[in-house]
mmCIF file of C-alpha atoms in Angstrom:
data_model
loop_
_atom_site.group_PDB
_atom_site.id
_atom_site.type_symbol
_atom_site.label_atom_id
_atom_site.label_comp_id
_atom_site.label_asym_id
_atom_site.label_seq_id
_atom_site.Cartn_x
_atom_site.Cartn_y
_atom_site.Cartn_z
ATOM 1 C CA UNK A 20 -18.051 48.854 15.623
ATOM 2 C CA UNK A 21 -15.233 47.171 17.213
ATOM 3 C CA UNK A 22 -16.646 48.137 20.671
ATOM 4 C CA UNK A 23 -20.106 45.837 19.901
ATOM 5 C CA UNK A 24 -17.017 42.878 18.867
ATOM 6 C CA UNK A 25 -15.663 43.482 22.430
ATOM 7 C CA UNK A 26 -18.937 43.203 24.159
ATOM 8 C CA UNK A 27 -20.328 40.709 22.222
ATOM 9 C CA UNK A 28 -17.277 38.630 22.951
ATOM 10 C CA UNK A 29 -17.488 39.956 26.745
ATOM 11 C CA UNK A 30 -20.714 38.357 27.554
ATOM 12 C CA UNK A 31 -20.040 35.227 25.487
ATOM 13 C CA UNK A 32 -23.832 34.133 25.931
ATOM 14 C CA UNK A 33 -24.880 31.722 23.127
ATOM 15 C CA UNK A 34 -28.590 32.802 23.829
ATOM 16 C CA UNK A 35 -27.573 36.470 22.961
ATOM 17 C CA UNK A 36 -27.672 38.176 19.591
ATOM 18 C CA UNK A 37 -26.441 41.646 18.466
ATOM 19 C CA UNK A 38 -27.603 42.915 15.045
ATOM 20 C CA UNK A 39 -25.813 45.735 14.161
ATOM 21 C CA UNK A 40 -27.756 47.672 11.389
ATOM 22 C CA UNK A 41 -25.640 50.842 9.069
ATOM 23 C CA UNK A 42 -28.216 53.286 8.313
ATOM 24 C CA UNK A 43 -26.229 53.839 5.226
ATOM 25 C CA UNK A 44 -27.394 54.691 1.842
ATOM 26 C CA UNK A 45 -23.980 54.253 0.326
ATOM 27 C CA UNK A 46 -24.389 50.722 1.190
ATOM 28 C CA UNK A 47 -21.625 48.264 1.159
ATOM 29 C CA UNK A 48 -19.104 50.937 -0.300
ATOM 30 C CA UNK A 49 -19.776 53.157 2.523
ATOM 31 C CA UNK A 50 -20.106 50.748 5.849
ATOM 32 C CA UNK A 51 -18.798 47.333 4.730
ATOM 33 C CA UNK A 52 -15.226 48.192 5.114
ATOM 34 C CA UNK A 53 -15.760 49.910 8.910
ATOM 35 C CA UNK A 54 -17.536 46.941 9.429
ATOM 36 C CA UNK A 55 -14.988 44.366 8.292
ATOM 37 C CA UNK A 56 -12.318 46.464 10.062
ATOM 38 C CA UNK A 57 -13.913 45.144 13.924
ATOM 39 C CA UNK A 58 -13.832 42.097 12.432
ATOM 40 C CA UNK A 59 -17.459 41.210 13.739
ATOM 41 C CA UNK A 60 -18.971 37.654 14.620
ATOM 42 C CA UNK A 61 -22.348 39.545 15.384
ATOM 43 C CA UNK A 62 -24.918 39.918 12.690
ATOM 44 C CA UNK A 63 -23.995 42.931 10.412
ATOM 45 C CA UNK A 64 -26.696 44.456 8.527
ATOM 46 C CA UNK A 65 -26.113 47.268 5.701
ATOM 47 C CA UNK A 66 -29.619 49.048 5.825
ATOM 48 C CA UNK A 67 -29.649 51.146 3.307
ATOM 49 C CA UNK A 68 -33.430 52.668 3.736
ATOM 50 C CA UNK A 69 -33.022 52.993 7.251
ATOM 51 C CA UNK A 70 -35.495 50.460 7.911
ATOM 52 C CA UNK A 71 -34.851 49.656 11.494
ATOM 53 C CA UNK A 72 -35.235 53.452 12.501
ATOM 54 C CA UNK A 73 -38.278 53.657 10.730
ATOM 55 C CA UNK A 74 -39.594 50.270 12.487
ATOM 56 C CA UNK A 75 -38.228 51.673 15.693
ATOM 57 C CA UNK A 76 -39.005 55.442 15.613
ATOM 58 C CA UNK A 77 -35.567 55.989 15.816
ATOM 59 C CA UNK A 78 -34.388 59.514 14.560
ATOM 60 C CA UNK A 79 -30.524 59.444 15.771
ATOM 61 C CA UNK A 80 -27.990 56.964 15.469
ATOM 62 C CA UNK A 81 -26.844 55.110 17.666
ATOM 63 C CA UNK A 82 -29.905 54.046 19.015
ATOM 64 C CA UNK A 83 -31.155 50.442 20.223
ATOM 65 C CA UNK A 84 -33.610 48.357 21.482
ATOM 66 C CA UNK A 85 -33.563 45.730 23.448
ATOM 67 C CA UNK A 86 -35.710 42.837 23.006
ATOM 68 C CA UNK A 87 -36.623 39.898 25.194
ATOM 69 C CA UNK A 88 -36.759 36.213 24.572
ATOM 70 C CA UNK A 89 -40.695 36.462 23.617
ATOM 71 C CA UNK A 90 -40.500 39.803 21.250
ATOM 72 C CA UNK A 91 -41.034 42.320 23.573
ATOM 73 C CA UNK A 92 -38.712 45.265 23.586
ATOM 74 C CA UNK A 93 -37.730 46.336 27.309
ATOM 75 C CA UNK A 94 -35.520 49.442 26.675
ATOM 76 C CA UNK A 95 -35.641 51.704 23.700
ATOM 77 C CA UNK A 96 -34.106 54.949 22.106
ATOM 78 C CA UNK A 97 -31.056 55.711 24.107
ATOM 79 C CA UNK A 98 -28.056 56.847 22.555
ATOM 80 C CA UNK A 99 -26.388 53.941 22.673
ATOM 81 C CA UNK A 100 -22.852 54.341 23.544
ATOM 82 C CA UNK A 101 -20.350 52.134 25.089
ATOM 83 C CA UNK A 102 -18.577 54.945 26.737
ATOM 84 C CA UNK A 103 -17.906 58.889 26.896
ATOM 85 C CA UNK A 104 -15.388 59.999 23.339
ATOM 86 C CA UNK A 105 -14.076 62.926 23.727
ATOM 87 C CA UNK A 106 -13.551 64.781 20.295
ATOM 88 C CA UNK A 107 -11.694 67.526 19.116
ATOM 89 C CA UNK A 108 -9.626 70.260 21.187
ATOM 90 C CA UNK A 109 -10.275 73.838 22.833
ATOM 91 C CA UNK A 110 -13.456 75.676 21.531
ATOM 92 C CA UNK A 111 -14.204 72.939 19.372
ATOM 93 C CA UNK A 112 -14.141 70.315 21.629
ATOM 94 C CA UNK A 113 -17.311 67.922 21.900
ATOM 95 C CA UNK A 114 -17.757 64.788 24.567
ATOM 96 C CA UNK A 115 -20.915 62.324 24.060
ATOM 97 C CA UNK A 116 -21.971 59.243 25.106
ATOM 98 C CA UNK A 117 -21.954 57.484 28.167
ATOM 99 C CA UNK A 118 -20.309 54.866 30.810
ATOM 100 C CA UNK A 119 -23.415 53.437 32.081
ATOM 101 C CA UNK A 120 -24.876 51.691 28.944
ATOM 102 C CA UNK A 121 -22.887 48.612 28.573
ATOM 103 C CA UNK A 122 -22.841 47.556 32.016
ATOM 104 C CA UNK A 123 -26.930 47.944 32.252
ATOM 105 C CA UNK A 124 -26.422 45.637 28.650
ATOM 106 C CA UNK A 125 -24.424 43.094 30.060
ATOM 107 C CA UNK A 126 -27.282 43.094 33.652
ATOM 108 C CA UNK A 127 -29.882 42.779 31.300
ATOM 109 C CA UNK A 128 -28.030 39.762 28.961
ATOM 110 C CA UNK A 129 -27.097 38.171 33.034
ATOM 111 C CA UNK A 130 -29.942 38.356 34.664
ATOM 112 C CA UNK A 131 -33.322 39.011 31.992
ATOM 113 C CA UNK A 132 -36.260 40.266 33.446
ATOM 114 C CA UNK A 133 -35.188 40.448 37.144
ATOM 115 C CA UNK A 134 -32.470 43.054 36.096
ATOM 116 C CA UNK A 135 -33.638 46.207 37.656
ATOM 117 C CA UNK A 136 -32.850 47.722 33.625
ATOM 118 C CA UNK A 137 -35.468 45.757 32.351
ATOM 119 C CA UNK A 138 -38.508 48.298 31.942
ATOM 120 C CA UNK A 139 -42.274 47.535 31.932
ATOM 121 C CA UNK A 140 -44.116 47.244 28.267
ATOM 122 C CA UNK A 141 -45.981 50.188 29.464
ATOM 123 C CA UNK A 142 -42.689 52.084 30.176
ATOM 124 C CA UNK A 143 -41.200 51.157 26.911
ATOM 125 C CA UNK A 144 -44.283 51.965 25.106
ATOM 126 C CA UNK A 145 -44.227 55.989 26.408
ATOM 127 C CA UNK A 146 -40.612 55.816 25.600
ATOM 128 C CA UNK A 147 -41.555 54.763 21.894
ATOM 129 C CA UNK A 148 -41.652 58.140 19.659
ATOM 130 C CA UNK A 149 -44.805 58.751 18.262
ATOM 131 C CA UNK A 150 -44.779 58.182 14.523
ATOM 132 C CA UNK A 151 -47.453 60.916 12.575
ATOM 133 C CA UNK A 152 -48.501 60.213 9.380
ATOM 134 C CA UNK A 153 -46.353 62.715 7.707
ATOM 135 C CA UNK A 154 -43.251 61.465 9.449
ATOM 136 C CA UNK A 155 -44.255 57.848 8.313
ATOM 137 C CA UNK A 156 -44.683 59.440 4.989
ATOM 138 C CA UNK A 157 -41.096 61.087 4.674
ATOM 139 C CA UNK A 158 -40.088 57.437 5.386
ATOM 140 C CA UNK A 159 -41.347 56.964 2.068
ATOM 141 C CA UNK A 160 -40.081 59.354 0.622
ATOM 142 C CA UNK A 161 -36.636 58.884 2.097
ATOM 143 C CA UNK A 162 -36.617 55.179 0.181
ATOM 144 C CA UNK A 163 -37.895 56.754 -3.207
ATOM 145 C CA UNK A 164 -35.055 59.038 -3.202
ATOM 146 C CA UNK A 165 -32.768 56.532 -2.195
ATOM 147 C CA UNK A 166 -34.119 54.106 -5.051
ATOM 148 C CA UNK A 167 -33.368 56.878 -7.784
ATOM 149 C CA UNK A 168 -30.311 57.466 -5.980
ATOM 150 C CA UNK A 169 -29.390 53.687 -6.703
ATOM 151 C CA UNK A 170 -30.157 54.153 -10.179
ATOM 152 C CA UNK A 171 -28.014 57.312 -11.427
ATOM 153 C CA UNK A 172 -30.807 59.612 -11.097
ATOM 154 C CA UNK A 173 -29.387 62.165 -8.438
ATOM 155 C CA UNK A 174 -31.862 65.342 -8.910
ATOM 156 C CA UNK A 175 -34.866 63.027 -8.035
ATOM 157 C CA UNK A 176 -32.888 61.486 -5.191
ATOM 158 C CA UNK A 177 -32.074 65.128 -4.152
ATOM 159 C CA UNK A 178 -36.088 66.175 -4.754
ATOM 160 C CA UNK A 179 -37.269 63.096 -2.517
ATOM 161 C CA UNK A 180 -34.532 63.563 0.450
ATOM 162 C CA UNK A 181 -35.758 67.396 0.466
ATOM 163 C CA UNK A 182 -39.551 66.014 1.120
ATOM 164 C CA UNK A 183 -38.309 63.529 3.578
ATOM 165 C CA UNK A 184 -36.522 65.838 5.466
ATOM 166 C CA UNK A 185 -39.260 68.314 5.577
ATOM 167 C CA UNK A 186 -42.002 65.862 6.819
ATOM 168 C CA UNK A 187 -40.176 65.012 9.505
ATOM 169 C CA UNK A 188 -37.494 67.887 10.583
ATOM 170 C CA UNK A 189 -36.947 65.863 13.879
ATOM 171 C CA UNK A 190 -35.242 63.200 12.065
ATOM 172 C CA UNK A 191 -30.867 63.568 12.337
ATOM 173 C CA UNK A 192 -30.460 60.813 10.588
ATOM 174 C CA UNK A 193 -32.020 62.319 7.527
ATOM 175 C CA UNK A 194 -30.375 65.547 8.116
ATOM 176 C CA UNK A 195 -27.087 64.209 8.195
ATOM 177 C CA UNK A 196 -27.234 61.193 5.864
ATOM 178 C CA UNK A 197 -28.334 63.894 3.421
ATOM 179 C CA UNK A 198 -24.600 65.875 4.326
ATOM 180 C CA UNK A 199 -22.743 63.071 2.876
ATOM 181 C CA UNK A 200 -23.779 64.461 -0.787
ATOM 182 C CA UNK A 201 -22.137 67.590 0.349
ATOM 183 C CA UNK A 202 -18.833 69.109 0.114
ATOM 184 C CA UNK A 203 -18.407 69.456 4.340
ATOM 185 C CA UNK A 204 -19.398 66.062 4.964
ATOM 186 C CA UNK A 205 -21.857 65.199 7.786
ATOM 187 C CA UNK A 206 -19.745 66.631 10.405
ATOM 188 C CA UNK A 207 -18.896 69.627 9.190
ATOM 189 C CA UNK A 208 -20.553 73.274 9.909
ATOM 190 C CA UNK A 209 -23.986 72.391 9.177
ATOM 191 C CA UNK A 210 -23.866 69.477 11.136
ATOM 192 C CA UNK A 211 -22.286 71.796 14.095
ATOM 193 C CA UNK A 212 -25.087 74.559 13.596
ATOM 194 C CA UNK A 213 -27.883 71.858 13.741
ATOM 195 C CA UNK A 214 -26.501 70.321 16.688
ATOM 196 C CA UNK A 215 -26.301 73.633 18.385
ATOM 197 C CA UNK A 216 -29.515 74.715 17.442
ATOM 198 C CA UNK A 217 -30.979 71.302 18.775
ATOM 199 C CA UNK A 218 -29.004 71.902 22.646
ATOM 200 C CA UNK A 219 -30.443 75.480 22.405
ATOM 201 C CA UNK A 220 -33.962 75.112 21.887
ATOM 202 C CA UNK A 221 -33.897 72.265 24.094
ATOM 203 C CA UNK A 222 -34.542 69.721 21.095
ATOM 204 C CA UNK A 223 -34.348 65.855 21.610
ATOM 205 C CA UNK A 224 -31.331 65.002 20.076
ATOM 206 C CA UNK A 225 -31.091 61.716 22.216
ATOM 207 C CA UNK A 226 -33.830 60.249 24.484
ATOM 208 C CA UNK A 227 -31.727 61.079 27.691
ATOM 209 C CA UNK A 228 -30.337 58.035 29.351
ATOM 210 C CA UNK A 229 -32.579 57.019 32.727
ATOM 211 C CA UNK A 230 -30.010 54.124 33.832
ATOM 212 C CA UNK A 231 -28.642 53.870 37.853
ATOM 213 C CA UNK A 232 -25.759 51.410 38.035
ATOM 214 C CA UNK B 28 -12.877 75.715 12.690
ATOM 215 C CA UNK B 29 -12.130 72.223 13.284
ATOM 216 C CA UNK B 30 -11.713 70.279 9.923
ATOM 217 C CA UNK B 31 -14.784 68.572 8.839
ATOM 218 C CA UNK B 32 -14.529 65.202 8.225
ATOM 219 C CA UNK B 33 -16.330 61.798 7.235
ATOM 220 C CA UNK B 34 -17.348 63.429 3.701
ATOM 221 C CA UNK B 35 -16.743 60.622 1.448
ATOM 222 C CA UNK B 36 -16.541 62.411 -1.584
ATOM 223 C CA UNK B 37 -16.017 59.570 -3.736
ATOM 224 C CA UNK B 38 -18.823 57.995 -1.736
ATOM 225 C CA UNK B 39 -20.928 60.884 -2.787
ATOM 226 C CA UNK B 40 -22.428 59.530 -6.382
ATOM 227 C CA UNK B 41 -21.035 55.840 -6.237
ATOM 228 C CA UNK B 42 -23.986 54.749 -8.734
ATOM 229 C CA UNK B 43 -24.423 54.756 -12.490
ATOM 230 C CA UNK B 44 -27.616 55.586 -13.883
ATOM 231 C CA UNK B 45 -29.355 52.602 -15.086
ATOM 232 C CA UNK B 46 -33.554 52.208 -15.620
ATOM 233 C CA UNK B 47 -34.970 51.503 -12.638
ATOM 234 C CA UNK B 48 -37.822 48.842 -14.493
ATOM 235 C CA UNK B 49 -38.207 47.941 -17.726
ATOM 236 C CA UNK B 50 -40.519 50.152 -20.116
ATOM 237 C CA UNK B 51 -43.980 50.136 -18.913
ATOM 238 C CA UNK B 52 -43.630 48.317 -15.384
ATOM 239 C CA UNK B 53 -43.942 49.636 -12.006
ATOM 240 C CA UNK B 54 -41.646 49.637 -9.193
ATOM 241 C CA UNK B 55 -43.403 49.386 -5.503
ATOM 242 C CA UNK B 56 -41.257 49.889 -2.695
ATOM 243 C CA UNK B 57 -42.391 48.179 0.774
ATOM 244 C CA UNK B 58 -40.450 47.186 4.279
ATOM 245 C CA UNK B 59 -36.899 47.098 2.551
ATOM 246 C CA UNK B 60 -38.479 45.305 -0.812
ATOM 247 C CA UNK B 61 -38.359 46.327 -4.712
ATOM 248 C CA UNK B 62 -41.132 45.298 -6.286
ATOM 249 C CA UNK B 63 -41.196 44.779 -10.111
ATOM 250 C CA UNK B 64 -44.933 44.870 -11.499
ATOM 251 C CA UNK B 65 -45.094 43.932 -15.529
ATOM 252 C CA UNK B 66 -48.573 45.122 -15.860
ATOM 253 C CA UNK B 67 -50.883 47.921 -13.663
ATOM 254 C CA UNK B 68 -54.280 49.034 -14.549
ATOM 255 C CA UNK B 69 -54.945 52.704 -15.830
ATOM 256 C CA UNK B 70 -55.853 55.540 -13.950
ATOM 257 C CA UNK B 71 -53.937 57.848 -11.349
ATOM 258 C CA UNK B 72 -53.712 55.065 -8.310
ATOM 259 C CA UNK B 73 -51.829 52.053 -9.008
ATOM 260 C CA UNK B 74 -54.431 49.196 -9.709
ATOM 261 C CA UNK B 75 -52.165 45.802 -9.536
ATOM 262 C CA UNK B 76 -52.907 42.521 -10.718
ATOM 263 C CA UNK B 77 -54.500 41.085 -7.591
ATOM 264 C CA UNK B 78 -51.827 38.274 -7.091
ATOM 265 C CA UNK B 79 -49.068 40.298 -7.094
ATOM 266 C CA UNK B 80 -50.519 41.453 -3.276
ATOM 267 C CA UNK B 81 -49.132 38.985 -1.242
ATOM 268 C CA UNK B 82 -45.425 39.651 -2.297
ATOM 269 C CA UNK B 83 -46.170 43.181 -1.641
ATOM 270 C CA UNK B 84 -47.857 43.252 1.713
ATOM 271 C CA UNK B 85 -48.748 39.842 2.707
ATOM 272 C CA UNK B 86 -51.913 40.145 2.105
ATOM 273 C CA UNK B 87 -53.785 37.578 0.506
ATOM 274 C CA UNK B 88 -57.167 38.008 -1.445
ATOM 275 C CA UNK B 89 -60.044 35.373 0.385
ATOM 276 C CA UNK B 90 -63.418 35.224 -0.032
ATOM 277 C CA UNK B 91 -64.166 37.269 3.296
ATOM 278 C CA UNK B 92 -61.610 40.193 2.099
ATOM 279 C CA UNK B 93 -58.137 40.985 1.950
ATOM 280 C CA UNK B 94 -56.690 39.485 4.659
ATOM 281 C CA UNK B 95 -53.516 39.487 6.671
ATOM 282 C CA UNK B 96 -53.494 36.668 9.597
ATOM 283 C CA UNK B 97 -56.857 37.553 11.627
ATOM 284 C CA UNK B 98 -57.332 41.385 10.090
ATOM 285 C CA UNK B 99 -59.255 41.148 6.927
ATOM 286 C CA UNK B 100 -59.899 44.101 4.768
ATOM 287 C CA UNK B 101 -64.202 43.510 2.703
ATOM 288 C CA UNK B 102 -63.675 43.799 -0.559
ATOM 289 C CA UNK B 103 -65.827 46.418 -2.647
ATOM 290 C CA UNK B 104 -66.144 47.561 -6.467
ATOM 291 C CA UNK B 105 -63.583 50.673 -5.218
ATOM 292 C CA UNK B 106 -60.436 48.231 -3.736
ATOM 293 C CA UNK B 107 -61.590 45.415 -6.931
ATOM 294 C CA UNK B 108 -61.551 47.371 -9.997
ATOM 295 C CA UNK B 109 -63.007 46.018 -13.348
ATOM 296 C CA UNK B 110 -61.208 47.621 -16.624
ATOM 297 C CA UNK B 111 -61.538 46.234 -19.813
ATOM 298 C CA UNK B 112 -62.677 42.559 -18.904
ATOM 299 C CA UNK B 113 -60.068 42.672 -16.357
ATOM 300 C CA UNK B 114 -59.697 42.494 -12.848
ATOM 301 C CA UNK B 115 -57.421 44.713 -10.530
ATOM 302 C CA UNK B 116 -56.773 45.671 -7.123
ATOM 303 C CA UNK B 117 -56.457 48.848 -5.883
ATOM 304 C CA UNK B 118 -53.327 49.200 -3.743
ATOM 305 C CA UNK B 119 -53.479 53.463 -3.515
ATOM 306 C CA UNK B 120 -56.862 52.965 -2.568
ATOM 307 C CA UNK B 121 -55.858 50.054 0.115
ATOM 308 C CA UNK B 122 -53.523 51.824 1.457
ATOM 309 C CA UNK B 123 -55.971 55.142 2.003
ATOM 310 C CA UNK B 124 -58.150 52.734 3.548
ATOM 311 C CA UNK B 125 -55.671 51.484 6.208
ATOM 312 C CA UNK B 126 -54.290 55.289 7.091
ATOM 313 C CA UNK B 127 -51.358 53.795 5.033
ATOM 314 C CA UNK B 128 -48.700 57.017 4.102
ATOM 315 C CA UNK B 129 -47.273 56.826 0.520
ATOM 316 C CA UNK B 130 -45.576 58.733 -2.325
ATOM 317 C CA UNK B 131 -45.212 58.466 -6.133
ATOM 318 C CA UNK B 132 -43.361 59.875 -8.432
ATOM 319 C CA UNK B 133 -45.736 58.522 -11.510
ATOM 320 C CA UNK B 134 -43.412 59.939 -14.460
ATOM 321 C CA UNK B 135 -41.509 56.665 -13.037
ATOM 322 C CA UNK B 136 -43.993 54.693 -12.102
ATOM 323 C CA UNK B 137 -42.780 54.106 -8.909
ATOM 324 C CA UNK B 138 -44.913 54.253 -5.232
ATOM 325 C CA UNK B 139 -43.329 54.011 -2.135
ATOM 326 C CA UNK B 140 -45.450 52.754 0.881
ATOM 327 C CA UNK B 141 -44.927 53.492 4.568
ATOM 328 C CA UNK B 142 -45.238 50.516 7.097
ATOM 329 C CA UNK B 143 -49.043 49.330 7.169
ATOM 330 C CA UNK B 144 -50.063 51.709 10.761
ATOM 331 C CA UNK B 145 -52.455 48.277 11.922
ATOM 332 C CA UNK B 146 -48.845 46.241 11.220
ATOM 333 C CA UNK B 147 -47.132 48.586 14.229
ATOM 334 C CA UNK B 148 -50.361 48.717 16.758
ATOM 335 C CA UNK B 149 -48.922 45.958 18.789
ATOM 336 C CA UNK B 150 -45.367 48.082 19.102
ATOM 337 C CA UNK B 151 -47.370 51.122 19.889
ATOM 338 C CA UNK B 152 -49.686 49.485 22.051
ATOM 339 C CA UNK B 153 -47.537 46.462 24.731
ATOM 340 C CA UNK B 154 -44.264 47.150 23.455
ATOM 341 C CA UNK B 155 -44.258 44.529 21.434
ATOM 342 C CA UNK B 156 -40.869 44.502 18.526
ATOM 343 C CA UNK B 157 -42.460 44.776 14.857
ATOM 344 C CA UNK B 158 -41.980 41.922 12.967
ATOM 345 C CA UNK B 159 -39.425 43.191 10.363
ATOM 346 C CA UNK B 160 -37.104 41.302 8.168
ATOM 347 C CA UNK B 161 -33.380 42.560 7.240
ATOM 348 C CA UNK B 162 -30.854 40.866 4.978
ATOM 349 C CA UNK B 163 -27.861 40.291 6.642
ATOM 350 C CA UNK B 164 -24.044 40.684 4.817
ATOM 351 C CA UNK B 165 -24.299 37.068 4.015
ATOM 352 C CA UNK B 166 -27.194 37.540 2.547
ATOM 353 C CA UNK B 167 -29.127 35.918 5.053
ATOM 354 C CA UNK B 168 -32.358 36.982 6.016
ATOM 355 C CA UNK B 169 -32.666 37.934 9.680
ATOM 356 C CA UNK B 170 -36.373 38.122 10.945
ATOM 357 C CA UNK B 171 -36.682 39.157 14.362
ATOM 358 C CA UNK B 172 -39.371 36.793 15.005
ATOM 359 C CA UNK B 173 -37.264 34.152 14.214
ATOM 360 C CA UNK B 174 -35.003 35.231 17.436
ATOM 361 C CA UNK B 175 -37.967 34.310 19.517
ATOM 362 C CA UNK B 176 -35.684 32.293 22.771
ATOM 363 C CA UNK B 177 -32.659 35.015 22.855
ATOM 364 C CA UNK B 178 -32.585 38.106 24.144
ATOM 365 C CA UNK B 179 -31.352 40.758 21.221
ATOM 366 C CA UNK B 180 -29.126 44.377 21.220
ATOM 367 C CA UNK B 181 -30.550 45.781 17.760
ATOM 368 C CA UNK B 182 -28.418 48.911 17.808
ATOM 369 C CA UNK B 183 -27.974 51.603 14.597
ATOM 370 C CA UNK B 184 -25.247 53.423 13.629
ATOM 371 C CA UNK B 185 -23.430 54.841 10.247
ATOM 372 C CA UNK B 186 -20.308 55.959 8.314
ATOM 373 C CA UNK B 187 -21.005 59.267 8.301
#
């Protein structure tokens, strides 16, 4: 989070908001302190029923979407890095993100719709994940198992994350928000054998990044 | 093998059990919102006192239908349910109606809706952001359409 601090501060542009949204069912426990560690002046939002991924067909984090001064989103569902990160060492070595996001961001925040980032509505409306009715239904289900999770009542929480994540497979952030009840975490093997599975069958894991600086 | 990390574990069960409504209410989950309902009607769907709509799904009940800003939804004997003298809508039944996704779990009396599809159309359709409203840390509520004269970076992330 401290990177969005940086940028935000970076572009300095009064008529620019970031809201910065923790899909995070262990709410403020979980994501207030990594939150309050960057120290943020942007708007921080604890979003416990993943609400803006569902509004947003998002199905990854981080993801985005930018949106104009009249509501109109003009790029969507990147993964939305600041930079490359380079985990881990030898055979278990991963590298993600990119260098070409945050200087597109700051084009976009300079120069609005004549930045050459700035895609049409019916660009950003192919780029929008369809949204079936089942996977729109494991949204549901996702916040019904989150509510009994709230209230002590883990095997339903458990029974509705299950149906969630089997209405809508595609969805990593169920997948992995669902790893946090277990014992490896949501970076540990399962997380790796998902992953792997998703580069192998070809899987989209992040809408692939289509920006030329 | 790399050491896992990011597992939380006392993050795993942070919560206490505690009733989720008091004995014989409803809970209706919409957009982010808990709604308490004191009284439903009987049967399988959930028939809800028709004023209690509007908090729900901003729908209000007008002569011409249930209506949300220019979409309006005719009424009929199936969505207005009579039992016992008493009036009641039919939000199960709405919902079908509207293509409207939903589960329940009715040994708790709770339903959970998916967005309204007719609510996203304009997303779908000229790109246009949906009109969602998130409470901020402050406890502020942050309403996209409210940012209407800025540009806005709405990026997700997590903890784990």
């Amino acid at each position: 989070m401290p990177v969005w601090q940086r940028i935000y501060e970076e572009i300095n542009n009064p008529d620019f908001v970031i809201i910065c949204a923790a899909q995070d069912t262990g709410g403020e426990a979980a994501a207030g302190p990594i939150f309050d560690a960057a120290n943020p002046t942007y708007i921080q939002v604890i979003d416990e029923d993943h609400l803006v991924s569902s509004s947003f067909n998002f199905v990854n984090v981080p993801s985005a979407a930018w949106i104009d001064e009249e509501g109109r989103i003009v790029r969507i569902d990147e993964g939305t890095y600041s930079k490359v990160h380079e985990l881990g060492v030898g055979d278990q070595s991963i590298s993600f993100g990119t260098n070409v996001y945050e200087p597109a961001l700051k084009d976009w925040v300079a120069n609005g719709a004549q930045s050459k980032h700035v895609q049409s509505a019916t660009t950003v409306a192919g780029n929008i994940r369809q949204h079936s009715a089942e996977q729109q239904r494991a949204d549901a289900a996702f916040c019904l198992g989150n509510l009994f999770r709230k209230h002590g009542i883990d095997d339903k929480a458990e029974q509705y994350w299950d149906m969630a994540k089997a209405l809508n497979p595609d969805s990593v952030n169920f997948i992995r928000q669902n790893l946090t009840l277990s014992e490896e975490g949501s970076a540990g093997e399962q997380f790796r054998a998902m992953r792997d599975n998703f580069e192998r069958t070809g899987t989209d894991y992040y809408r692939p990044i289509d920006i030329e600086n | 093998m790399a050491k896992a990390f990011m597992a939380y574990p006392e993050l795993r069960s942070p919560f206490e059990a505690k009733e989720i409504h008091p004995e014989g209410s409803a809970t209706v989950l919409y957009q982010g919102k808990t709604i308490t309902l004191s009284e439903t009607g009987n049967g399988d769907g959930l028939l809800i006192n028709p004023r209690d709509l509007g908090q729900i799904n901003g729908f209000d009940i007008k002569p011409e239908g249930a209506c949300f800003r220019d979409l309006c939804i005719p009424l009929n004997d199936q969505l207005l349910v009579e039992q016992n003298g008493r009036q009641w809508f039919n939000l199960t039944g709405f919902a079908d109606l509207l293509d409207q996704p939903y589960v329940a779990d009715h040994a708790a009396s709770v339903w959970s809706f998916a967005e309204i599809p007719a609510k996203r159309a304009n997303m779908m359709l000229d790109a246009m952001a949906p009109e969602i409203e998130l409470t901020d840390r402050n406890g502020q509520v942050v309403r996209l359409a409210d940012l209407k004269g800025k540009k806005a970076l709405i990026v997700t992330w997590s903890s784990w």
